[in-house]
Amino acid sequence: MIPTAGTPTAHPLDALAQAWVPLRPGLSFRPLHFAEDGYDLQLRVEPGTVIPRHRHSGEVHAYTLSGSREIIETGEIIGPGVFVHEPAGNIDSWRTVGDEPCVIHISLTGDIDYLDEGGQVIGTTNSASARAAYLAWCAAQGVVPHPALA
């Protein structure tokens, strides 16, 4: 069936063709989709890297593609093929375990608030800030942003 005018159309994006955009030492991402209140990405976390304590204002759906991570609060090891749903309000921290990077496909909505030891917000990321990081990296590298992500 040929789509008619006004019919929504899928927009494939080759994730493997996207570069890893560094966020900080040990952490990079491949953007897949940005929306007003959410985004999809692949997160690459190098061995030994810790993702500090944070709270999600929206839901998170995370599927581990390779490597393993440990949820620090519970000691649970999340390896390849494991799906994790985090409801809005979830607070956790985690670290990569083993000697290979942990790559996770993540879909999320809302903000991620990073917390200090007293529970105060010390930083926030969201779809807009992730998109800004991607576009800034593209500009710095002289790379044309993917049309679906610009």
Coordinates of N, CA and C in Angstrom, one line a residue:
M1 N 0.8 -1.2 0.0 CA 0.0 0.0 0.0 C 0.9 1.2 0.0
I2 N 0.6 2.2 -0.9 CA 1.4 3.4 -1.0 C 0.7 4.4 0.0
P3 N 1.5 5.1 0.9 CA 1.0 6.1 1.8 C 0.4 7.2 1.0
T4 N -0.7 7.7 1.5 CA -1.4 8.9 0.9 C -1.0 10.1 1.7
A5 N -1.2 11.3 1.1 CA -0.8 12.6 1.8 C -1.4 12.6 3.2
G6 N -0.6 13.0 4.1 CA -1.0 13.1 5.5 C -0.9 11.8 6.3
T7 N -0.5 10.7 5.6 CA -0.4 9.5 6.3 C 1.0 9.5 7.0
P8 N 1.1 9.1 8.3 CA 2.4 9.1 9.0 C 3.3 8.0 8.3
T9 N 4.6 8.4 8.2 CA 5.6 7.5 7.5 C 6.7 7.2 8.5
A10 N 7.2 6.0 8.5 CA 8.3 5.6 9.3 C 9.6 6.3 8.8
H11 N 10.5 6.5 9.7 CA 11.8 7.1 9.4 C 12.9 6.2 9.9
P12 N 13.3 5.3 9.1 CA 14.4 4.4 9.6 C 15.7 5.2 9.8
L13 N 16.5 4.8 10.7 CA 17.8 5.4 11.0 C 18.8 4.2 11.3
D14 N 19.8 4.1 10.6 CA 20.8 3.1 10.8 C 21.6 3.4 12.1
A15 N 21.3 2.8 13.2 CA 22.0 3.1 14.5 C 23.5 2.9 14.4
L16 N 23.9 1.8 13.7 CA 25.3 1.5 13.6 C 26.1 2.5 12.8
A17 N 25.4 3.2 11.9 CA 26.1 4.3 11.1 C 26.3 5.6 11.9
Q18 N 25.6 5.7 13.1 CA 25.8 6.9 13.9 C 27.0 6.8 14.7
A19 N 27.7 7.9 14.9 CA 28.9 8.0 15.7 C 28.6 8.0 17.2
W20 N 29.5 7.5 18.0 CA 29.4 7.7 19.4 C 29.7 9.1 19.8
V21 N 28.8 9.8 20.4 CA 29.0 11.2 20.9 C 29.4 11.2 22.3
P22 N 30.7 11.6 22.6 CA 31.1 11.6 24.0 C 30.4 12.6 24.9
L23 N 30.0 12.2 26.1 CA 29.3 13.0 27.1 C 30.3 13.4 28.2
R24 N 31.1 12.5 28.6 CA 32.2 12.7 29.6 C 33.0 11.5 29.5
P25 N 34.2 11.5 30.2 CA 35.1 10.3 30.1 C 34.3 9.0 30.5
G26 N 34.4 8.0 29.7 CA 33.7 6.7 30.0 C 32.3 6.6 29.6
L27 N 31.7 7.7 29.0 CA 30.3 7.7 28.7 C 30.1 8.4 27.3
S28 N 29.4 7.7 26.4 CA 29.0 8.3 25.1 C 27.7 7.7 24.7
F29 N 27.1 8.4 23.7 CA 25.8 7.9 23.2 C 25.6 8.1 21.7
R30 N 24.7 7.2 21.2 CA 24.3 7.3 19.8 C 22.9 7.8 19.8
P31 N 22.6 9.0 19.3 CA 21.2 9.4 19.3 C 20.4 8.7 18.3
L32 N 19.2 8.3 18.6 CA 18.3 7.6 17.7 C 17.0 8.4 17.3
H33 N 16.5 9.2 18.3 CA 15.3 9.9 18.1 C 15.1 10.9 19.3
F34 N 14.8 12.2 18.9 CA 14.5 13.2 19.9 C 13.0 13.6 19.7
A35 N 12.3 13.7 20.8 CA 10.9 14.2 20.8 C 10.8 15.3 21.9
E36 N 9.7 16.0 21.9 CA 9.6 17.1 22.9 C 9.8 16.6 24.3
D37 N 9.3 15.5 24.7 CA 9.4 15.1 26.1 C 10.0 13.7 26.3
G38 N 10.9 13.3 25.3 CA 11.5 12.0 25.4 C 12.5 11.8 24.3
Y39 N 13.3 10.7 24.5 CA 14.3 10.4 23.4 C 14.7 9.0 23.5
D40 N 15.3 8.5 22.4 CA 15.8 7.2 22.3 C 17.3 7.3 22.0
L41 N 18.1 6.4 22.6 CA 19.5 6.4 22.3 C 20.1 5.1 22.7
Q42 N 21.3 4.9 22.2 CA 22.2 3.8 22.7 C 23.2 4.5 23.6
L43 N 23.4 4.0 24.8 CA 24.4 4.5 25.7 C 25.5 3.5 25.8
R44 N 26.7 4.0 25.7 CA 27.9 3.2 25.8 C 28.7 3.6 27.0
V45 N 28.8 2.7 28.0 CA 29.5 3.0 29.2 C 30.7 2.1 29.3
E46 N 31.9 2.7 29.4 CA 33.1 2.0 29.5 C 33.3 1.3 30.8
P47 N 34.2 0.2 30.8 CA 34.4 -0.6 32.0 C 34.8 0.3 33.2
G48 N 34.2 0.0 34.3 CA 34.5 0.8 35.6 C 33.8 2.1 35.7
T49 N 33.1 2.6 34.7 CA 32.4 3.9 34.8 C 31.2 3.8 35.7
V50 N 31.0 4.8 36.5 CA 29.9 4.8 37.4 C 28.9 5.9 36.9
I51 N 27.6 5.5 36.9 CA 26.5 6.5 36.6 C 26.0 6.9 38.0
P52 N 26.2 8.2 38.3 CA 25.9 8.6 39.7 C 24.4 8.5 40.0
R53 N 24.1 8.6 41.2 CA 22.7 8.6 41.7 C 21.9 9.6 41.0
H54 N 20.7 9.1 40.5 CA 19.8 10.0 39.7 C 18.4 9.5 39.8
R55 N 17.5 10.5 39.5 CA 16.1 10.2 39.6 C 15.4 10.6 38.2
H56 N 14.5 9.7 37.8 CA 13.8 9.9 36.5 C 12.4 10.5 36.8
S57 N 12.1 11.6 36.1 CA 10.7 12.1 36.2 C 9.7 11.4 35.3
G58 N 10.2 10.7 34.3 CA 9.4 9.9 33.5 C 9.9 8.4 33.4
E59 N 9.2 7.6 32.6 CA 9.6 6.2 32.5 C 10.8 6.0 31.7
V60 N 11.5 4.9 32.1 CA 12.7 4.5 31.3 C 12.5 3.0 30.9
H61 N 12.9 2.7 29.7 CA 12.8 1.4 29.1 C 14.3 1.1 28.6
A62 N 15.0 0.2 29.2 CA 16.4 -0.1 28.9 C 16.6 -1.5 28.6
Y63 N 17.2 -1.8 27.4 CA 17.6 -3.1 27.0 C 19.1 -3.2 26.8
T64 N 19.7 -4.1 27.5 CA 21.2 -4.2 27.4 C 21.5 -5.1 26.2
L65 N 22.3 -4.4 25.3 CA 22.8 -5.1 24.1 C 24.0 -5.9 24.3
S66 N 25.0 -5.3 25.1 CA 26.2 -6.0 25.3 C 26.8 -5.5 26.6
G67 N 27.8 -6.3 27.2 CA 28.4 -5.9 28.5 C 27.4 -6.1 29.6
S68 N 27.9 -5.7 30.8 CA 27.0 -5.8 32.0 C 27.2 -4.6 32.9
R69 N 26.1 -4.4 33.7 CA 26.2 -3.3 34.7 C 25.6 -3.8 36.0
E70 N 26.0 -3.1 37.0 CA 25.4 -3.5 38.4 C 24.6 -2.3 38.9
I71 N 23.4 -2.6 39.3 CA 22.7 -1.5 40.0 C 23.2 -1.5 41.5
I72 N 23.8 -0.4 41.8 CA 24.6 -0.3 43.1 C 23.7 -0.5 44.3
E73 N 22.5 0.0 44.3 CA 21.6 -0.1 45.4 C 21.2 -1.5 45.7
T74 N 21.1 -2.4 44.7 CA 20.6 -3.7 44.9 C 21.6 -4.8 44.7
G75 N 22.7 -4.5 44.0 CA 23.7 -5.5 43.6 C 23.3 -6.3 42.4
E76 N 22.1 -6.0 41.8 CA 21.7 -6.8 40.6 C 22.6 -6.6 39.5
I77 N 23.0 -7.7 38.8 CA 23.8 -7.6 37.6 C 22.8 -7.7 36.4
I78 N 22.9 -6.7 35.5 CA 22.1 -6.6 34.3 C 23.0 -6.9 33.1
G79 N 22.8 -8.0 32.4 CA 23.6 -8.4 31.3 C 22.9 -8.3 30.0
P80 N 23.5 -8.8 28.9 CA 23.0 -8.8 27.6 C 21.6 -9.5 27.5
G81 N 20.7 -8.9 26.8 CA 19.3 -9.5 26.7 C 18.4 -9.2 27.8
V82 N 18.8 -8.4 28.8 CA 18.0 -8.1 30.0 C 17.3 -6.8 29.7
F83 N 16.0 -6.7 29.9 CA 15.2 -5.5 29.8 C 14.9 -5.0 31.2
V84 N 15.0 -3.7 31.4 CA 14.7 -3.1 32.7 C 13.7 -1.9 32.4
H85 N 12.6 -2.0 33.2 CA 11.6 -0.9 33.2 C 11.8 -0.1 34.5
E86 N 12.0 1.2 34.4 CA 12.1 2.0 35.6 C 10.9 3.0 35.6
P87 N 10.0 2.9 36.6 CA 8.9 3.8 36.6 C 9.3 5.2 36.9
A88 N 8.5 6.2 36.6 CA 8.7 7.6 37.0 C 9.0 7.7 38.5
G89 N 10.0 8.5 38.8 CA 10.4 8.6 40.2 C 11.5 7.7 40.7
N90 N 11.8 6.7 39.9 CA 12.9 5.8 40.3 C 14.2 6.5 40.5
I91 N 14.9 6.1 41.6 CA 16.2 6.6 41.9 C 17.2 5.5 42.0
D92 N 18.3 5.6 41.3 CA 19.3 4.6 41.3 C 20.6 5.1 40.9
S93 N 21.6 4.3 41.0 CA 23.0 4.5 40.4 C 23.5 3.2 40.0
W94 N 24.4 3.2 39.1 CA 24.9 1.9 38.6 C 26.3 2.1 38.0
R95 N 27.0 0.9 37.8 CA 28.3 0.9 37.2 C 28.5 -0.2 36.3
T96 N 29.4 0.0 35.3 CA 29.7 -1.1 34.4 C 30.6 -2.1 35.1
V97 N 30.4 -3.4 34.9 CA 31.2 -4.4 35.5 C 31.8 -5.3 34.4
G98 N 32.9 -5.9 34.6 CA 33.6 -6.7 33.6 C 34.6 -5.8 32.8
D99 N 35.1 -6.4 31.8 CA 36.1 -5.7 31.0 C 35.7 -5.3 29.6
E100 N 34.4 -5.3 29.4 CA 33.9 -4.8 28.1 C 32.9 -3.6 28.3
P101 N 32.8 -2.7 27.3 CA 31.8 -1.7 27.5 C 30.4 -2.3 27.6
C102 N 29.5 -1.6 28.3 CA 28.1 -1.9 28.4 C 27.4 -1.0 27.5
V103 N 26.6 -1.6 26.5 CA 25.8 -0.8 25.5 C 24.4 -1.1 25.8
I104 N 23.6 -0.1 26.0 CA 22.2 -0.2 26.4 C 21.3 0.7 25.4
H105 N 20.3 0.1 24.9 CA 19.3 0.8 24.2 C 18.3 1.4 25.2
I106 N 18.1 2.7 25.2 CA 17.3 3.4 26.2 C 16.2 4.2 25.5
S107 N 15.0 4.1 26.0 CA 13.9 5.0 25.6 C 13.4 5.6 26.9
L108 N 13.3 6.9 26.9 CA 12.9 7.6 28.2 C 12.1 8.9 27.9
T109 N 11.3 9.2 28.9 CA 10.6 10.5 28.9 C 11.0 11.3 30.1
G110 N 10.8 12.6 30.0 CA 11.0 13.5 31.1 C 12.5 13.8 31.4
D111 N 12.8 14.2 32.6 CA 14.1 14.6 33.0 C 14.9 13.6 33.8
I112 N 16.2 13.6 33.7 CA 17.0 12.8 34.6 C 17.7 13.9 35.5
D113 N 17.4 13.8 36.8 CA 18.0 14.7 37.8 C 19.1 14.0 38.5
Y114 N 20.3 14.5 38.5 CA 21.4 13.9 39.2 C 21.4 14.5 40.6
L115 N 21.6 13.6 41.6 CA 21.5 14.0 43.0 C 22.8 13.9 43.8
D116 N 22.9 14.9 44.8 CA 24.1 14.8 45.7 C 23.7 13.8 46.8
E117 N 24.6 13.7 47.8 CA 24.4 12.8 48.9 C 23.2 13.1 49.7
G118 N 22.8 14.4 49.7 CA 21.6 14.8 50.5 C 20.4 14.8 49.7
G119 N 20.4 14.3 48.4 CA 19.2 14.3 47.6 C 18.9 15.5 46.9
Q120 N 19.8 16.5 46.9 CA 19.6 17.8 46.2 C 20.0 17.6 44.7
V121 N 19.2 18.2 43.8 CA 19.6 18.1 42.4 C 20.8 19.0 42.1
I122 N 21.8 18.3 41.4 CA 23.0 19.0 41.1 C 23.2 19.1 39.6
G123 N 22.3 18.5 38.8 CA 22.3 18.6 37.4 C 21.1 17.9 36.8
T124 N 20.8 18.3 35.6 CA 19.6 17.7 34.9 C 19.9 17.5 33.4
T125 N 19.5 16.4 32.9 CA 19.5 16.2 31.4 C 18.1 15.8 31.0
N126 N 17.9 16.0 29.7 CA 16.6 15.6 29.1 C 16.8 15.6 27.6
S127 N 15.7 15.5 26.9 CA 15.7 15.4 25.4 C 16.4 16.6 24.8
A128 N 16.0 17.8 25.3 CA 16.6 19.0 24.7 C 18.1 19.1 25.0
S129 N 18.6 18.7 26.2 CA 20.0 18.8 26.4 C 20.8 17.7 25.7
A130 N 20.2 16.6 25.5 CA 20.8 15.5 24.7 C 20.9 15.9 23.3
R131 N 19.9 16.5 22.7 CA 19.9 17.0 21.3 C 20.9 18.1 21.2
A132 N 21.0 19.0 22.2 CA 22.0 20.1 22.1 C 23.4 19.5 22.1
A133 N 23.6 18.5 23.0 CA 25.0 17.9 23.0 C 25.3 17.3 21.7
Y134 N 24.4 16.6 21.0 CA 24.6 16.0 19.7 C 24.9 17.1 18.7
L135 N 24.1 18.1 18.6 CA 24.3 19.2 17.6 C 25.7 19.9 17.9
A136 N 26.0 20.1 19.1 CA 27.3 20.8 19.5 C 28.5 19.9 19.0
W137 N 28.3 18.6 19.2 CA 29.4 17.6 18.8 C 29.5 17.6 17.3
C138 N 28.4 17.6 16.6 CA 28.4 17.7 15.1 C 29.1 18.9 14.6
A139 N 28.8 20.1 15.2 CA 29.4 21.3 14.8 C 30.9 21.3 15.1
A140 N 31.3 20.8 16.2 CA 32.7 20.7 16.6 C 33.5 19.8 15.7
Q141 N 32.9 18.7 15.2 CA 33.5 17.7 14.4 C 33.4 18.0 12.9
G142 N 32.6 19.1 12.6 CA 32.3 19.4 11.1 C 31.4 18.3 10.5
V143 N 30.6 17.7 11.3 CA 29.7 16.6 10.8 C 28.3 17.2 10.6
V144 N 27.7 16.9 9.4 CA 26.3 17.3 9.2 C 25.4 16.4 10.0
P145 N 24.5 17.0 10.9 CA 23.6 16.2 11.7 C 22.7 15.4 10.8
H146 N 22.4 14.2 11.3 CA 21.4 13.4 10.6 C 20.1 14.2 10.5
P147 N 19.4 14.2 9.3 CA 18.2 15.0 9.1 C 17.1 14.6 10.1
A148 N 17.0 13.4 10.5 CA 16.0 12.9 11.5 C 16.3 13.4 12.9
L149 N 17.5 13.8 13.1 CA 17.9 14.2 14.5 C 18.1 15.7 14.6
A150 N 18.2 16.4 13.5 CA 18.5 17.9 13.5 C 17.2 18.6 13.7

